[in-house]
Short mmCIF file of C-alpha atoms in Angstrom, two decimals:
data_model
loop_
_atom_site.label_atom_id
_atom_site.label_comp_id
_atom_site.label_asym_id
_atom_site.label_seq_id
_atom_site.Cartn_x
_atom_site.Cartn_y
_atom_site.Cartn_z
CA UNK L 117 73.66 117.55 -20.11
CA UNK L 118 70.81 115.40 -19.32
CA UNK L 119 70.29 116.64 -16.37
CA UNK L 120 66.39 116.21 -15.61
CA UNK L 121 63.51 115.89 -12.40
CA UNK L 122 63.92 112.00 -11.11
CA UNK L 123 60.95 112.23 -9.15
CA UNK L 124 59.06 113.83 -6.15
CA UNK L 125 57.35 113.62 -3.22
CA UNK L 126 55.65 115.24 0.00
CA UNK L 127 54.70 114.69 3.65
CA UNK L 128 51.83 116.24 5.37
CA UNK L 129 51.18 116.16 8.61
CA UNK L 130 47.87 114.70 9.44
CA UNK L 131 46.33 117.16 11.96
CA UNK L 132 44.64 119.97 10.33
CA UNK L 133 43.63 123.02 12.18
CA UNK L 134 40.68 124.85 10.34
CA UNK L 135 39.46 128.53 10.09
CA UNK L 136 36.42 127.97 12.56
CA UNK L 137 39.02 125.91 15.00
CA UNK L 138 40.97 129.14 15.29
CA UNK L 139 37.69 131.14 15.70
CA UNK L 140 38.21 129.32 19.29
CA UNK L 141 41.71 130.29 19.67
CA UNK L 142 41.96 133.99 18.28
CA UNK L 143 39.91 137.12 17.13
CA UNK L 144 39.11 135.83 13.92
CA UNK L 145 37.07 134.57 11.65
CA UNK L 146 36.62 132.43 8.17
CA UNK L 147 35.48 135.01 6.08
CA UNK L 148 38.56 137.28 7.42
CA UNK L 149 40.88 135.23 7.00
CA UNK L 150 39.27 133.50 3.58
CA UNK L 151 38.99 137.38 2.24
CA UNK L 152 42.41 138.22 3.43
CA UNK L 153 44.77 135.65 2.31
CA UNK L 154 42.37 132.65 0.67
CA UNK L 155 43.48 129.80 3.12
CA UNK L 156 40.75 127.57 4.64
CA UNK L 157 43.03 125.25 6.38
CA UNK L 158 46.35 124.33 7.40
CA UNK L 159 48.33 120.82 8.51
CA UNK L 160 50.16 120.85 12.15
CA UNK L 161 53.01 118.80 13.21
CA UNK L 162 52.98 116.80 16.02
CA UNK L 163 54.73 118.31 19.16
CA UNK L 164 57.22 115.53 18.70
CA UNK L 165 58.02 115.64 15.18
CA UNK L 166 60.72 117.85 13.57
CA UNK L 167 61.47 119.28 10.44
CA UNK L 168 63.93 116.48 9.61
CA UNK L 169 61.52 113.82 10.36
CA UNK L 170 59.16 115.39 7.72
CA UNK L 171 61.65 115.78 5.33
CA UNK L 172 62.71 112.66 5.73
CA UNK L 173 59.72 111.02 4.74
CA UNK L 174 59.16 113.70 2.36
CA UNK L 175 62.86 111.91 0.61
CA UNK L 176 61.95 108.79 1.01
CA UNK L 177 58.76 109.59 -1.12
CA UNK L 178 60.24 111.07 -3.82
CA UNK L 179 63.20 108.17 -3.65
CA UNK L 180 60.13 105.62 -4.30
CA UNK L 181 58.91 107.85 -7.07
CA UNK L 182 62.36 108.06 -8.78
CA UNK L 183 62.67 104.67 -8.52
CA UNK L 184 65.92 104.86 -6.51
CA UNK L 185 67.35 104.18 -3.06
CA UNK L 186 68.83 106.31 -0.69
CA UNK L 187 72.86 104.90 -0.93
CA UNK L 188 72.34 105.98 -4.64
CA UNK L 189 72.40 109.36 -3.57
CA UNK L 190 75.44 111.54 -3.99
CA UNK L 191 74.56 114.83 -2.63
CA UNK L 192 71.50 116.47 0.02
CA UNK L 193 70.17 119.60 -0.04
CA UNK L 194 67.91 121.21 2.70
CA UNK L 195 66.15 124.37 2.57
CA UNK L 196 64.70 125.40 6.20
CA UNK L 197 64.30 128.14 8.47
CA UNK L 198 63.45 125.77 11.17
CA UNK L 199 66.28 123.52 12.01
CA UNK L 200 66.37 120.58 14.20
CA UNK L 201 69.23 122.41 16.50
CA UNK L 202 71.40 125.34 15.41
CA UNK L 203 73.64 122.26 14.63
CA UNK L 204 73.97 119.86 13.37
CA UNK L 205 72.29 120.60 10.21
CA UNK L 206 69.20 119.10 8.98
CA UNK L 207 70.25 117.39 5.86
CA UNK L 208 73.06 115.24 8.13
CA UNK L 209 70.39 114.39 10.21
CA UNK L 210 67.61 113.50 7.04
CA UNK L 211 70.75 111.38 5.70
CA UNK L 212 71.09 109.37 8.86
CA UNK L 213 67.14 108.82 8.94
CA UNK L 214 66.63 107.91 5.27
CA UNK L 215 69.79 105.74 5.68
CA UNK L 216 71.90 107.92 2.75
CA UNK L 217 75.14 106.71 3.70
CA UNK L 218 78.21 109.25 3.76
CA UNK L 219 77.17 111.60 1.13
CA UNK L 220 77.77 115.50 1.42
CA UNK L 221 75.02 117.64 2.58
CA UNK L 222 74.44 120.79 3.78
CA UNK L 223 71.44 123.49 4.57
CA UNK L 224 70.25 126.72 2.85
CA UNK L 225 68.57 129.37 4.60
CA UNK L 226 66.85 131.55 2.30
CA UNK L 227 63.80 130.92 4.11
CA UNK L 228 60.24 130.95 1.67
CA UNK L 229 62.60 131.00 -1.50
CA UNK L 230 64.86 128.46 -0.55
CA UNK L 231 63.42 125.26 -2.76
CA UNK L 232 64.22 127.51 -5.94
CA UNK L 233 67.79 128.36 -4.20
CA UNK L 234 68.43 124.77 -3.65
CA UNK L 235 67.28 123.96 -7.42
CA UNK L 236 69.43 126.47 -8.18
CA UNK L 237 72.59 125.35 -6.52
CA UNK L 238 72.02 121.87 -7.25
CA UNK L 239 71.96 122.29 -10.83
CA UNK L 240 75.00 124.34 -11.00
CA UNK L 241 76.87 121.88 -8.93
CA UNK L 242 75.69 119.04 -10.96
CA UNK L 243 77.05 120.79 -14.13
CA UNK L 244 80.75 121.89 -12.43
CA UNK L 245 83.22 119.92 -12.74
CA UNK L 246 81.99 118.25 -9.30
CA UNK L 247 79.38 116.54 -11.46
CA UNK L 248 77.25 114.81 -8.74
CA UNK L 249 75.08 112.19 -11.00
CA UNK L 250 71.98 112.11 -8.42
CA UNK L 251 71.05 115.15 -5.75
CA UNK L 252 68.68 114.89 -3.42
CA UNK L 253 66.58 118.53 -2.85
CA UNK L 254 64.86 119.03 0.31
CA UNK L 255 62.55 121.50 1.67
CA UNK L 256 61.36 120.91 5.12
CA UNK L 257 59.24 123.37 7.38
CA UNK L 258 57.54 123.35 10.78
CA UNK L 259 56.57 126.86 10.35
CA UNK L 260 54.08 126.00 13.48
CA UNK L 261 57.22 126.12 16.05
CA UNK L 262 58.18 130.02 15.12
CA UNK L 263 53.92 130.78 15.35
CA UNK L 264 52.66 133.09 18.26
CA UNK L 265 49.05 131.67 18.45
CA UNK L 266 48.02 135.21 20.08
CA UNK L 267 48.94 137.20 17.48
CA UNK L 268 46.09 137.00 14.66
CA UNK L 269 47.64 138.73 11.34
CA UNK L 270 50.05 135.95 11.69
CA UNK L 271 48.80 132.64 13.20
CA UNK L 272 46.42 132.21 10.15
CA UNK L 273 48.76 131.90 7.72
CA UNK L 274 51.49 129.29 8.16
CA UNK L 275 51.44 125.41 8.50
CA UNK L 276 53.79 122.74 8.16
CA UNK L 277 55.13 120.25 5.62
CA UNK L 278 57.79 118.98 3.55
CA UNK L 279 58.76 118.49 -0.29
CA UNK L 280 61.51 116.61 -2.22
CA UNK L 281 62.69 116.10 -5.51
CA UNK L 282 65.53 113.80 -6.63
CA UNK L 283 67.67 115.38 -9.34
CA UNK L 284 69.62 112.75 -11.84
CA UNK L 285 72.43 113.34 -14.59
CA UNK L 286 71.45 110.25 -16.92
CA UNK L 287 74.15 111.58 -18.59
CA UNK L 288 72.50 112.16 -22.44
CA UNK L 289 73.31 114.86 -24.44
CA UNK L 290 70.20 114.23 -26.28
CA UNK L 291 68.14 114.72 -23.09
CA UNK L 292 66.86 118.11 -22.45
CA UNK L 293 68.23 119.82 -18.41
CA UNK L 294 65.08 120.18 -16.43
CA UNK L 295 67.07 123.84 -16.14
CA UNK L 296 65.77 126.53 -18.69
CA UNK L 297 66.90 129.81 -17.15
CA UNK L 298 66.78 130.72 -13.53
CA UNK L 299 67.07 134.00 -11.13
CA UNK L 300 68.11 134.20 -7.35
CA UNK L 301 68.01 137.35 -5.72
CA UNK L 302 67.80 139.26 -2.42
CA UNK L 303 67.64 143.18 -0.92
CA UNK L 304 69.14 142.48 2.94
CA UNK L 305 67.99 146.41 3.98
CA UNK L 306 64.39 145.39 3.99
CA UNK L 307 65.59 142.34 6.39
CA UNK L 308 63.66 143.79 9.20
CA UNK L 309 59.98 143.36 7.66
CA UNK L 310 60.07 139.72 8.26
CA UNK L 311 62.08 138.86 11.18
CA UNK L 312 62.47 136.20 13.95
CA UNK L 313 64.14 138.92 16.36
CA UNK L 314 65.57 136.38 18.72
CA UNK L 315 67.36 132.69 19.33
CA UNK L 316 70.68 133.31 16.90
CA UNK L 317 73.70 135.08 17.84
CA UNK L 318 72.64 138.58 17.94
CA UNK L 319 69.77 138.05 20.67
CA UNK L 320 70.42 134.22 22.04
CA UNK L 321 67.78 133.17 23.65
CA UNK L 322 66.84 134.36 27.82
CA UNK L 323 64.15 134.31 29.67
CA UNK L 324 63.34 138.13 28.61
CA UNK L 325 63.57 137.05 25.15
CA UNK L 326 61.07 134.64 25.60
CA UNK L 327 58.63 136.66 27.81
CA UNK L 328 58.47 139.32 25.29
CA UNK L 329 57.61 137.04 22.50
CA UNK L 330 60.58 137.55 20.46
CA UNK L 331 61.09 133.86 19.03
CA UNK L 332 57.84 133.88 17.40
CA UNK L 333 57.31 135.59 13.34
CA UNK L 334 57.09 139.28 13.03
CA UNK L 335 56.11 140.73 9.74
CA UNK L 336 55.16 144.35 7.87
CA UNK L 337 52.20 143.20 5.97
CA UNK L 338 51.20 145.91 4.01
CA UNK L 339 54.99 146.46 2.88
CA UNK L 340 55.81 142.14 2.76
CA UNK L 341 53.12 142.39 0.04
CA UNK L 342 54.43 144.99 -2.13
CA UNK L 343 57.61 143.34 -2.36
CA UNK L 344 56.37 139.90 -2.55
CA UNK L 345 54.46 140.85 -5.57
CA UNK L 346 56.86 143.27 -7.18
CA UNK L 347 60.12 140.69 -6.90
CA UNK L 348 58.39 137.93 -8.02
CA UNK L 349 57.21 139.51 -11.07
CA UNK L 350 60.11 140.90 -12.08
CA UNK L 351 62.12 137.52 -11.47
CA UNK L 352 59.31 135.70 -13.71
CA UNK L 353 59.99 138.12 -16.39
CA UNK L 354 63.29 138.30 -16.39
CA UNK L 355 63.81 134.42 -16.78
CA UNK L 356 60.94 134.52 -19.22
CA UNK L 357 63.18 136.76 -21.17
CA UNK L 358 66.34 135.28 -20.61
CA UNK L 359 64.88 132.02 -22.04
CA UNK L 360 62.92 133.30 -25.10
CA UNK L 361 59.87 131.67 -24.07
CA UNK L 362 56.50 133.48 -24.24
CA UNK L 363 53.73 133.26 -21.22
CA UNK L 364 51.75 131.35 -23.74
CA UNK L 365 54.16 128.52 -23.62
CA UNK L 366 54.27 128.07 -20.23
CA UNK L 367 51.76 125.06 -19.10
CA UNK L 368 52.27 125.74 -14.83
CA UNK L 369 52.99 128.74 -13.20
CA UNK L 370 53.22 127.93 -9.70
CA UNK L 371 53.99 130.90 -7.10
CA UNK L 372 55.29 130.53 -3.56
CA UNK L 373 51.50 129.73 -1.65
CA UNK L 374 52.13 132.56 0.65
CA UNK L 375 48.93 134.15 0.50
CA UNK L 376 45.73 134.35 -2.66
CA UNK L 377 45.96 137.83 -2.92
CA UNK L 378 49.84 137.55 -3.75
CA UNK L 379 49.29 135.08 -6.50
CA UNK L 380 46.47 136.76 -8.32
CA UNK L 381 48.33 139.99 -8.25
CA UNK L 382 51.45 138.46 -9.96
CA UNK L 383 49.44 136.21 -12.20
CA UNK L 384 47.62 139.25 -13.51
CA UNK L 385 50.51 141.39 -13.77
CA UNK L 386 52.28 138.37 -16.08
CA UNK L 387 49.25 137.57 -17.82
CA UNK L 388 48.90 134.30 -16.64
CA UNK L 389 45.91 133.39 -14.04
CA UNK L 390 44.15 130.42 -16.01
CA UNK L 391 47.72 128.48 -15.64
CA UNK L 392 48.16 129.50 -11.97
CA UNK L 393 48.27 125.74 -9.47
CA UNK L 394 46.96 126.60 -6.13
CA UNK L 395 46.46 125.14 -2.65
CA UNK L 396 47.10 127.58 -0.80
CA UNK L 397 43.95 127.19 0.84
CA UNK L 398 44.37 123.62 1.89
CA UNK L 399 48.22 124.14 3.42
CA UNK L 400 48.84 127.62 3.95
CA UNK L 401 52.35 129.02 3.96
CA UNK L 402 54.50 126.35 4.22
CA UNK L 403 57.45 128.20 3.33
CA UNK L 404 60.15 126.56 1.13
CA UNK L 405 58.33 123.52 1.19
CA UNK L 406 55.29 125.45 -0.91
CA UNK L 407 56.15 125.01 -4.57
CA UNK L 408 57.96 121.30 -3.74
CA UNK L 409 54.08 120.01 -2.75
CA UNK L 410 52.88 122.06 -5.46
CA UNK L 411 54.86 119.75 -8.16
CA UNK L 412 54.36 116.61 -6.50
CA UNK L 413 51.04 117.14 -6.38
CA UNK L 414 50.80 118.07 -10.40
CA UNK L 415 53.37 115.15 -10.79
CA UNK L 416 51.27 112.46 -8.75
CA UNK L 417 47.95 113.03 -10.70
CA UNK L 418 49.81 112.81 -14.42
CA UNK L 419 48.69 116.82 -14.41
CA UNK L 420 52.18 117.56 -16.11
CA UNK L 421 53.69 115.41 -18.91
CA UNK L 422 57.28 115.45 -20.44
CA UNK L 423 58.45 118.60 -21.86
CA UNK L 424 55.98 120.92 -20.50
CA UNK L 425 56.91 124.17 -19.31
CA UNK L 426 56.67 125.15 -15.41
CA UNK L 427 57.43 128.72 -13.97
CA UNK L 428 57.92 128.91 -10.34
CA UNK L 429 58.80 132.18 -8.28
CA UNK L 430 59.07 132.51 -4.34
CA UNK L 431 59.56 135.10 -1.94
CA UNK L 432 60.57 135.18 1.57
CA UNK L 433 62.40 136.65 4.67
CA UNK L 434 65.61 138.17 3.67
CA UNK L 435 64.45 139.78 1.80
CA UNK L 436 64.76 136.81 -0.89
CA UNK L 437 63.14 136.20 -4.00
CA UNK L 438 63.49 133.64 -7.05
CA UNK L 439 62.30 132.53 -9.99
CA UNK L 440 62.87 129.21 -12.10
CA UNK L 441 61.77 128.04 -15.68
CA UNK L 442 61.46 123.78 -15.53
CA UNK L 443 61.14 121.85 -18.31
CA UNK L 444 59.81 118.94 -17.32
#
């Protein structure tokens, strides 16, 4: 249908907090936290910035690579699990601040695996009979806000950021979809491993809530790992099947950045660790916004060329997983 990637783009904050700065905060050190999840550094938002002021910029990045302008746009996307305000969402608010006109939008909260949700959706609601010609696909975190700073097997691995990428029908039947095969996916009665336990409707927010610490991240490490690895495996291999193509064709595999561990266990398992992109180490877990930076990045230093081959897969809190096969 002609359906293909428009462009990209990222924002990232400029403070970075380092391993040795949270020697100073925590019970921790580099070589733990290198050993245990690969990350060296992460970036931190400002106290006064939000998730939909990075994504906005993130937008307006990838509008500038695409060549396009925001009133061109017929349709946002957000994938967050750290909203503005329980309402309104963030994609009315990144449409107000990137100046997008009236266009729908709406959220998705599949939290890490949300990008490859949103791709997902878009996609499919690009070739309904709705037929939106341009969608804008946002993925905008300030993982920092849900952090407990006290608690060390979590405070090392998140950081913040945001990732776009403009979707555009150019309406050629000649042109290749940027859409080979995809998978979405989730198990709900494993929901408890990764958890925010309070601040929605089942435990609104009090001061007991917030004395015992339960608006900050929980997680089951040793349990989030099996999972992570054994979803996203199986999602990778069932699209790779589904599409007929062979590991040997693909030219990018790019994995949620949740943790190095993670990716060389699913790379190895698929066969795959020489095409593996990484920064995990530079951002952390940024959550949705993870594989979004990953392509801009590959996209923004002519890494990645028309018609190669990109397989993405994500994780997250849900439990939710996904997988995606891009032709680019």
């Amino acid at each position: 249908m002609g359906i293909r990637i428009k462009g990209t783009g990222r924002c990232i904050p400029e403070k970075i907090l380092t391993n040795e700065d949270l020697e100073k905060m925590v019970d921790t050190s580099d070589e733990w936290i290198v050993t245990r999840t690969g990350i060296k550094e992460r970036h931190i938002a400002e106290a006064e910035q939000s998730s939909s002021d990075l994504g906005a910029q993130a937008a307006l990045n990838a509008l500038e690579n695409a060549g396009l302008t925001a009133d061109q746009i017929d349709l946002i996307i957000v994938s967050t699990v750290t909203p503005d305000h329980a309402f309104p969402s963030v994609s009315a608010l990144i449409q107000k601040k990137i100046g997008a006109g009236k266009c729908p939008c709406f959220d998705i909260e599949a939290a890490c695996s949300g990008l490859l949700y949103a791709l997902n959706t878009a996609y499919g609601m690009m070739a309904s009979p709705l037929a939106y010609k341009r969608v804008l696909v946002v993925a905008a975190e300030k993982m920092t806000s849900l952090v407990d700073w006290q608690d060390r097997s979590t405070c090392v691995l998140f950081g913040d950021a945001a990732a776009a990428v403009v979707l555009e029908n150019d309406g050629d039947p000649n042109t290749p979809d940027f859409y080979i095969a995809g998978e979405v996916a989730a198990d709900g009665s494993v929901s408890d491993i990764l958890i925010v336990p309070a601040g929605g409707s089942r435990t609104p927010a009090s001061a007991e809530t917030v004395a015992n610490k339960q608006h900050y991240i929980q997680m089951g490490g040793p349990k989030t790992f099996q999972l992570a690895v054994t979803s996203m495996v199986s999602a990778c291999r069932n699209v790779l099947e589904k599409s007929g193509v062979s590991p040997d064709e693909i030219v990018w595999a790019i994995p949620h950045q949740a943790n190095r561990r993670i990716i060389d266990a699913v790379a190895g398992k698929l066969g795959i660790p020489e095409k593996v992109y990484l920064n995990v180490d530079r951002y952390g877990n940024t959550s949705s916004a993870s594989i979004g930076i990953c392509l801009d990045e590959l996209n923004r230093e002519g890494k990645i060329k028309k018609g190669d081959l990109i397989l993405t897969a994500s994780f997250g809190a849900g439990l939710t997983w996904a997988a995606l096969l891009i032709r680019w």
